[in-house]
Coordinates of C-alpha atoms in Angstrom, one line a residue:
M1 CA 0.0 0.0 0.0
N2 CA 3.0 2.3 0.3
N3 CA 3.0 3.0 -3.4
I4 CA -0.6 4.4 -3.5
E5 CA -1.1 8.1 -4.0
F6 CA -4.2 10.3 -4.1
C7 CA -3.9 13.5 -6.1
L8 CA -6.1 16.6 -6.7
L9 CA -5.8 18.6 -9.9
G10 CA -7.9 21.7 -10.5
K11 CA -8.4 25.3 -9.6
A12 CA -8.9 26.4 -6.0
D13 CA -10.8 29.7 -6.0
D14 CA -11.1 31.3 -2.6
T15 CA -13.3 34.0 -4.0
N16 CA -16.0 31.4 -4.7
P17 CA -18.0 30.7 -1.5
S18 CA -18.7 27.1 -2.6
S19 CA -14.9 26.3 -3.1
I20 CA -12.8 24.4 -0.7
P21 CA -10.3 26.9 0.9
L22 CA -6.8 26.6 -0.4
D23 CA -5.5 26.4 3.2
Q24 CA -7.6 23.3 3.8
I25 CA -6.1 21.6 0.7
K26 CA -2.6 22.6 1.8
R27 CA -3.3 21.0 5.3
W28 CA -4.4 17.7 3.6
Q29 CA -1.1 17.8 1.7
E30 CA 1.0 18.7 4.8
D31 CA -0.7 15.7 6.6
K32 CA 0.5 13.5 3.6
I33 CA -3.1 12.5 2.9
L34 CA -2.8 13.6 -0.8
T35 CA -0.9 15.7 -3.3
Y36 CA -2.3 18.9 -4.6
L37 CA -1.1 19.4 -8.2
G38 CA -2.5 22.9 -8.7
S39 CA -4.2 23.8 -12.0
T40 CA -3.0 23.3 -15.6
N41 CA -4.0 24.2 -19.2
D42 CA -3.0 20.7 -20.3
V43 CA -4.1 17.7 -18.3
R44 CA -2.7 15.0 -20.6
D45 CA 0.6 14.4 -18.7
Y46 CA -1.3 14.1 -15.4
I47 CA -3.8 11.6 -16.8
A48 CA -1.0 9.6 -18.5
N49 CA 0.7 9.1 -15.1
A50 CA -2.4 8.3 -13.3
T51 CA -3.7 4.7 -12.8
C52 CA -7.3 5.6 -12.4
I53 CA -9.3 8.9 -12.6
V54 CA -11.8 9.4 -9.8
L55 CA -14.8 11.8 -9.7
P56 CA -17.3 11.1 -6.9
S57 CA -19.4 14.1 -8.0
Y58 CA -23.0 14.8 -6.8
R59 CA -24.3 15.7 -10.3
E60 CA -22.8 16.7 -13.7
G61 CA -23.8 17.5 -17.2
I62 CA -21.2 15.2 -18.8
P63 CA -17.8 15.6 -17.2
I64 CA -15.2 16.3 -19.8
S65 CA -12.4 15.1 -17.5
L66 CA -13.8 11.6 -17.5
L67 CA -14.2 11.5 -21.2
E68 CA -10.6 12.7 -21.6
A69 CA -9.4 10.1 -19.2
L70 CA -11.3 7.3 -21.0
S71 CA -9.9 8.5 -24.3
M72 CA -6.4 8.0 -22.9
E73 CA -7.3 4.5 -21.9
K74 CA -7.7 5.2 -18.2
P75 CA -10.3 3.4 -16.1
I76 CA -12.6 5.6 -14.1
I77 CA -14.4 5.5 -10.8
T78 CA -17.4 7.9 -10.6
T79 CA -20.8 8.2 -9.0
D80 CA -24.2 6.8 -10.0
V81 CA -25.7 10.2 -10.7
P82 CA -27.0 12.1 -13.8
G83 CA -24.1 13.0 -16.1
C84 CA -21.7 10.4 -14.7
K85 CA -23.6 7.2 -14.9
E86 CA -24.1 7.6 -18.6
I87 CA -20.3 7.3 -19.1
I88 CA -20.0 3.7 -17.6
F89 CA -21.5 1.0 -19.9
D90 CA -22.4 -2.6 -19.5
K91 CA -22.5 -2.2 -15.7
K92 CA -23.4 -4.9 -13.2
P93 CA -24.2 -4.6 -9.5
H94 CA -21.4 -5.6 -7.1
G95 CA -22.4 -5.0 -3.5
N96 CA -22.9 -1.2 -3.0
F97 CA -21.3 -0.2 -6.3
Y98 CA -21.5 -1.2 -10.0
V99 CA -18.7 -2.6 -12.2
G100 CA -18.8 -1.7 -15.8
A101 CA -16.7 -2.5 -18.8
N102 CA -14.8 0.8 -18.6
G103 CA -15.0 1.7 -15.0
I104 CA -16.8 1.6 -11.7
L105 CA -19.9 3.5 -10.3
C106 CA -20.2 4.1 -6.6
Q107 CA -23.0 5.7 -4.6
P108 CA -22.9 9.5 -4.2
K109 CA -22.0 11.0 -0.8
N110 CA -21.1 7.5 0.4
I111 CA -17.6 7.1 1.6
Q112 CA -17.9 3.3 2.2
S113 CA -19.1 2.7 -1.4
L114 CA -16.3 4.8 -2.8
Q115 CA -13.7 2.9 -0.7
N116 CA -15.2 -0.5 -1.7
A117 CA -15.0 0.6 -5.4
I118 CA -11.3 1.6 -5.0
D119 CA -10.5 -1.6 -3.1
F120 CA -12.1 -3.6 -5.9
F121 CA -10.1 -1.7 -8.5
L122 CA -6.8 -2.3 -6.5
N123 CA -7.5 -6.0 -6.5
L124 CA -8.1 -6.3 -10.2
S125 CA -5.3 -7.9 -12.3
A126 CA -3.1 -5.8 -14.4
D127 CA -4.7 -7.3 -17.5
A128 CA -8.2 -6.5 -16.3
K129 CA -7.2 -2.8 -15.6
I130 CA -5.7 -2.6 -19.1
K131 CA -8.8 -4.0 -20.7
M132 CA -11.0 -1.6 -18.8
G133 CA -8.9 1.3 -20.2
M134 CA -9.0 0.0 -23.7
E135 CA -12.8 -0.5 -23.6
G136 CA -13.1 3.1 -22.3
R137 CA -11.3 4.5 -25.3
K138 CA -13.4 2.5 -27.8
Y139 CA -16.5 3.7 -26.1
V140 CA -15.5 7.4 -26.2
Q141 CA -14.5 7.1 -29.9
R142 CA -17.8 5.6 -30.7
E143 CA -20.1 7.7 -28.6
F144 CA -18.4 11.0 -27.6
D145 CA -15.9 11.9 -30.3
V146 CA -15.9 15.7 -30.9
K147 CA -16.2 15.0 -34.7
N148 CA -19.8 13.8 -34.0
I149 CA -20.6 17.1 -32.1
I150 CA -19.0 19.2 -34.9
D151 CA -21.3 17.4 -37.4
F152 CA -24.3 18.3 -35.3
Y153 CA -23.4 22.0 -35.1
Q154 CA -22.8 22.1 -38.8
D155 CA -26.2 20.6 -39.5
K156 CA -27.8 23.4 -37.4
V157 CA -26.0 26.3 -39.3
R158 CA -26.1 24.8 -42.8
F159 CA -29.0 27.1 -43.8
L160 CA -27.1 30.3 -42.9
E161 CA -25.6 32.6 -45.6
P162 CA -21.8 32.5 -46.0
K163 CA -19.9 35.0 -43.8
S164 CA -22.9 35.2 -41.5
S165 CA -22.2 36.1 -37.8
I166 CA -22.8 33.4 -35.2
V167 CA -22.8 34.4 -31.5
F168 CA -21.8 32.2 -28.5
I169 CA -22.8 33.4 -25.0
S170 CA -21.1 31.8 -22.0
N171 CA -20.3 32.6 -18.4
T172 CA -16.5 32.2 -19.0
S173 CA -14.1 32.6 -21.9
F174 CA -12.3 29.6 -20.4
G175 CA -15.4 27.4 -21.0
M176 CA -15.6 28.5 -24.7
H177 CA -11.9 27.7 -25.2
H178 CA -11.7 24.5 -23.2
F179 CA -15.0 22.8 -24.2
R180 CA -15.9 24.2 -27.6
L181 CA -12.7 25.2 -29.4
E182 CA -12.9 22.5 -32.1
V183 CA -16.5 23.6 -32.9
L184 CA -15.5 27.2 -33.1
R185 CA -12.5 26.4 -35.3
T186 CA -14.7 24.4 -37.7
L187 CA -17.3 27.0 -38.1
K188 CA -14.7 29.7 -38.7
K189 CA -13.2 27.5 -41.5
L190 CA -16.7 27.5 -43.0
E191 CA -16.2 31.3 -43.2
F192 CA -18.7 32.2 -40.5
S193 CA -17.8 35.2 -38.3
I194 CA -17.5 33.9 -34.7
H195 CA -18.5 36.3 -31.9
I196 CA -18.1 35.3 -28.2
L197 CA -19.9 37.1 -25.4
A198 CA -18.3 36.2 -22.1
P199 CA -16.4 37.8 -19.2
E200 CA -12.7 38.3 -19.7
D201 CA -10.4 35.8 -18.2
E202 CA -7.1 34.0 -18.9
S203 CA -8.5 32.3 -22.0
T204 CA -9.7 35.6 -23.7
A205 CA -6.3 36.2 -25.4
K206 CA -6.4 32.6 -26.7
L207 CA -9.8 33.1 -28.3
L208 CA -8.5 36.3 -30.0
Q209 CA -5.5 34.5 -31.3
E210 CA -7.8 32.0 -33.0
G211 CA -9.3 34.9 -34.9
F212 CA -12.6 35.0 -33.0
Y213 CA -14.3 38.2 -31.9
H214 CA -14.6 38.7 -28.2
H215 CA -17.2 40.9 -26.5
P216 CA -16.6 41.3 -22.8
I217 CA -19.7 41.2 -20.6
D218 CA -20.1 41.6 -16.8
L219 CA -21.5 38.3 -15.5
D220 CA -21.3 36.8 -12.1
P221 CA -22.7 33.3 -12.1
K222 CA -23.2 33.2 -8.3
S223 CA -24.6 36.6 -7.8
L224 CA -28.3 37.1 -6.7
N225 CA -28.1 40.8 -7.1
P226 CA -30.9 41.8 -9.6
L227 CA -29.2 45.1 -10.5
K228 CA -26.0 43.3 -11.5
D229 CA -28.1 40.8 -13.6
M230 CA -30.0 43.6 -15.3
K231 CA -26.7 45.2 -16.3
T232 CA -25.7 41.9 -17.8
L233 CA -29.0 41.6 -19.7
F234 CA -28.7 45.1 -21.2
Q235 CA -25.0 44.5 -22.2
I236 CA -26.1 41.4 -24.1
K237 CA -29.0 43.3 -25.7
K238 CA -26.7 46.2 -26.8
I239 CA -24.1 43.9 -28.4
L240 CA -26.6 41.6 -30.2
K241 CA -28.5 44.7 -31.5
E242 CA -25.3 46.0 -33.0
L243 CA -24.1 42.6 -34.4
K244 CA -27.4 41.4 -35.8
P245 CA -26.2 37.8 -35.8
S246 CA -27.9 35.1 -37.9
M247 CA -27.7 32.5 -35.0
S248 CA -26.9 32.3 -31.3
F249 CA -25.9 29.6 -29.0
S250 CA -25.9 30.0 -25.2
Y251 CA -24.5 27.9 -22.4
T252 CA -25.0 27.7 -18.6
I253 CA -27.7 29.2 -16.5
K254 CA -27.5 33.0 -16.8
P255 CA -26.3 33.1 -20.4
V256 CA -29.1 30.8 -21.3
I257 CA -31.8 32.8 -19.5
Y258 CA -30.6 36.3 -20.5
G259 CA -29.2 35.4 -23.9
S260 CA -32.3 33.5 -24.9
F261 CA -34.6 36.2 -23.7
V262 CA -32.7 38.9 -25.7
C263 CA -32.4 36.8 -28.8
N264 CA -36.2 36.0 -28.8
L265 CA -36.9 39.7 -28.2
L266 CA -34.7 40.6 -31.2
K267 CA -36.0 37.7 -33.2
I268 CA -32.6 36.0 -33.5
P269 CA -32.7 32.2 -34.1
N270 CA -31.2 30.6 -31.0
I271 CA -30.3 27.4 -29.4
A272 CA -29.7 26.9 -25.6
M273 CA -27.5 24.3 -24.0
I274 CA -28.1 23.2 -20.5
T275 CA -24.6 22.0 -19.5
G276 CA -25.8 21.0 -16.0
L277 CA -28.5 22.0 -13.6
G278 CA -26.2 23.6 -11.0
Y279 CA -26.5 23.8 -7.2
V280 CA -30.0 25.5 -7.5
F281 CA -31.5 22.2 -8.6
V282 CA -29.3 20.0 -6.4
Q283 CA -29.3 21.6 -3.0
E284 CA -32.2 21.3 -0.5
G285 CA -33.8 23.6 1.9
I286 CA -36.5 26.3 1.8
K287 CA -34.3 29.0 0.3
K288 CA -33.0 26.6 -2.4
K289 CA -36.6 25.5 -3.2
F290 CA -37.7 29.1 -3.7
L291 CA -34.6 29.8 -5.8
K292 CA -35.3 26.7 -7.9
F293 CA -38.9 27.8 -8.4
L294 CA -37.7 31.3 -9.4
V295 CA -35.0 30.1 -11.8
S296 CA -37.4 27.5 -13.3
R297 CA -39.9 30.3 -14.1
M298 CA -37.2 32.5 -15.6
Y299 CA -36.0 29.6 -17.8
Q300 CA -39.7 29.0 -18.8
A301 CA -40.1 32.7 -19.9
A302 CA -36.7 32.9 -21.6
L303 CA -37.0 29.7 -23.6
L304 CA -40.6 30.2 -24.8
R305 CA -39.6 31.0 -28.4
T306 CA -36.1 29.4 -28.4
S307 CA -35.7 26.9 -31.3
E308 CA -34.2 24.0 -29.4
V309 CA -32.8 23.2 -25.9
W310 CA -29.9 20.8 -25.8
F311 CA -29.1 18.6 -22.7
L312 CA -26.1 16.6 -21.9
N313 CA -28.0 13.8 -20.1
P314 CA -31.6 12.5 -20.0
D315 CA -32.1 13.3 -16.3
D316 CA -31.6 17.0 -16.8
E317 CA -34.0 16.9 -19.8
K318 CA -36.6 15.1 -17.6
E319 CA -36.3 17.7 -14.9
F320 CA -37.1 20.5 -17.3
V321 CA -40.0 18.7 -19.0
E322 CA -41.6 17.5 -15.7
N323 CA -41.3 21.0 -14.3
K324 CA -43.1 22.3 -17.4
I325 CA -40.2 24.6 -18.2
I326 CA -40.2 23.5 -21.9
P327 CA -42.1 20.9 -23.9
K328 CA -40.5 17.6 -24.8
N329 CA -40.6 18.4 -28.6
K330 CA -38.1 21.2 -28.1
T331 CA -35.4 19.0 -26.4
F332 CA -32.5 17.2 -27.7
I333 CA -29.8 15.0 -25.9
L334 CA -26.3 15.9 -27.0
K335 CA -23.8 13.3 -25.9
G336 CA -21.4 15.6 -24.1
E337 CA -19.5 18.4 -25.8
G338 CA -17.1 16.0 -27.4
V339 CA -13.5 15.0 -26.8
N340 CA -10.8 15.1 -29.4
T341 CA -9.7 11.5 -29.2
E342 CA -6.6 12.1 -31.3
H343 CA -5.4 14.9 -29.0
F344 CA -6.3 12.7 -25.9
S345 CA -4.6 9.6 -27.1
P346 CA -2.9 6.9 -24.9
R347 CA 0.6 7.7 -23.6
P348 CA 3.0 5.6 -21.6
K349 CA 2.9 5.9 -17.8
N350 CA 6.1 7.3 -16.3
S351 CA 5.5 6.3 -12.7
N352 CA 5.4 3.0 -10.9
K353 CA 3.0 4.4 -8.3
I354 CA -0.7 3.6 -8.2
I355 CA -2.2 7.1 -8.6
F356 CA -5.8 7.9 -8.0
L357 CA -6.4 11.3 -9.6
L358 CA -9.4 13.6 -9.2
I359 CA -9.6 16.4 -11.8
A360 CA -12.1 19.1 -11.0
R361 CA -12.7 22.5 -9.7
M362 CA -12.0 22.4 -5.9
I363 CA -15.6 22.5 -4.7
W364 CA -17.3 20.1 -2.2
D365 CA -20.0 19.0 -4.7
K366 CA -17.3 17.2 -6.8
G367 CA -17.1 14.7 -4.0
I368 CA -13.7 15.8 -2.8
G369 CA -14.5 15.3 0.8
E370 CA -15.4 11.7 0.3
F371 CA -12.2 11.2 -1.8
V372 CA -10.0 12.7 1.0
Q373 CA -11.7 10.5 3.6
V374 CA -11.0 7.4 1.6
A375 CA -7.4 8.5 1.2
K376 CA -7.3 9.0 5.1
N377 CA -8.7 5.6 5.7
L378 CA -6.2 3.9 3.4
K379 CA -3.4 5.8 5.1
S380 CA -4.6 4.8 8.5
S381 CA -4.8 1.1 7.5
K382 CA -1.2 1.3 6.3
T383 CA 0.1 2.7 9.6
T384 CA -1.8 0.0 11.7
K385 CA -0.4 -2.9 9.7

């Protein structure tokens, strides 16, 4: 057990109230429970040196980190929740977890289930682990390759005039660059003018280098201040009124609500993508129930005349339809945002250690607390033997 290591990779943001404080992560590292690798613009070397990628999240759209890991022939351990369970195929029950052809599903918010899943994985033969990884890559190539997603976008814009402007509205420039770069590049090659409305961040310059137009907007995803949100809405309206785009795509809660509302007001054809339901739909309590009701009604009004609403998993689609936010005939399930399986191809592992790697933003809802507790338990079992 001495060669087992638990690692965290992802951004710790102390300005975000739902984030795990960086001091807490450093204490875990000082106690030799895990290794914090910080954040990176290229996860491939970290995935290559890992033995298994773990994400015990409470709910997702479709987590790109798991698709990238599978594409690099890494087995995964994740939770039996919307957005994650769709990635494990041919799964069969095994006590309090499921074993699939390409990974393992444990129960959410259940330390024992996660520990049992990790113990099961550790006891697999080397050949079984290799086979799990190979099955994962084949599955991603078949179901989640970005080429399939690009084809779908192309089909939606095929009726537009050459050199038309297409707008993409997002809550971060990072999200547009990290999740949708291949789509944007393809549409630009088709001679469309690509305009991105998003707050400025470290990825803004990269988008500009690609030849896309960037229009900064003030958007705080976590804010409940109606005055700040009205400012965002009017910024979007002003930009779209000037651009007169032929098509608009919007992503995440506020860009979908405000972007769709403005597009429908200005009679701009638009498609909204629900990349995940967010904490409003996941958390419980009276305040969260009221917030869920309010957000649901805002979605309902904003999406009334939107052409299509895309979802990354059927559970999120069901939530919207059952809450009468949109009718079923407007919905479409997109299998993730795609992964470039050539870019994320298998690489040799340069470490003899057994490394369990969790790649995510450092927030509790990613199951980091459970991951750390399992690491503590394994460390404790080592010292008592």
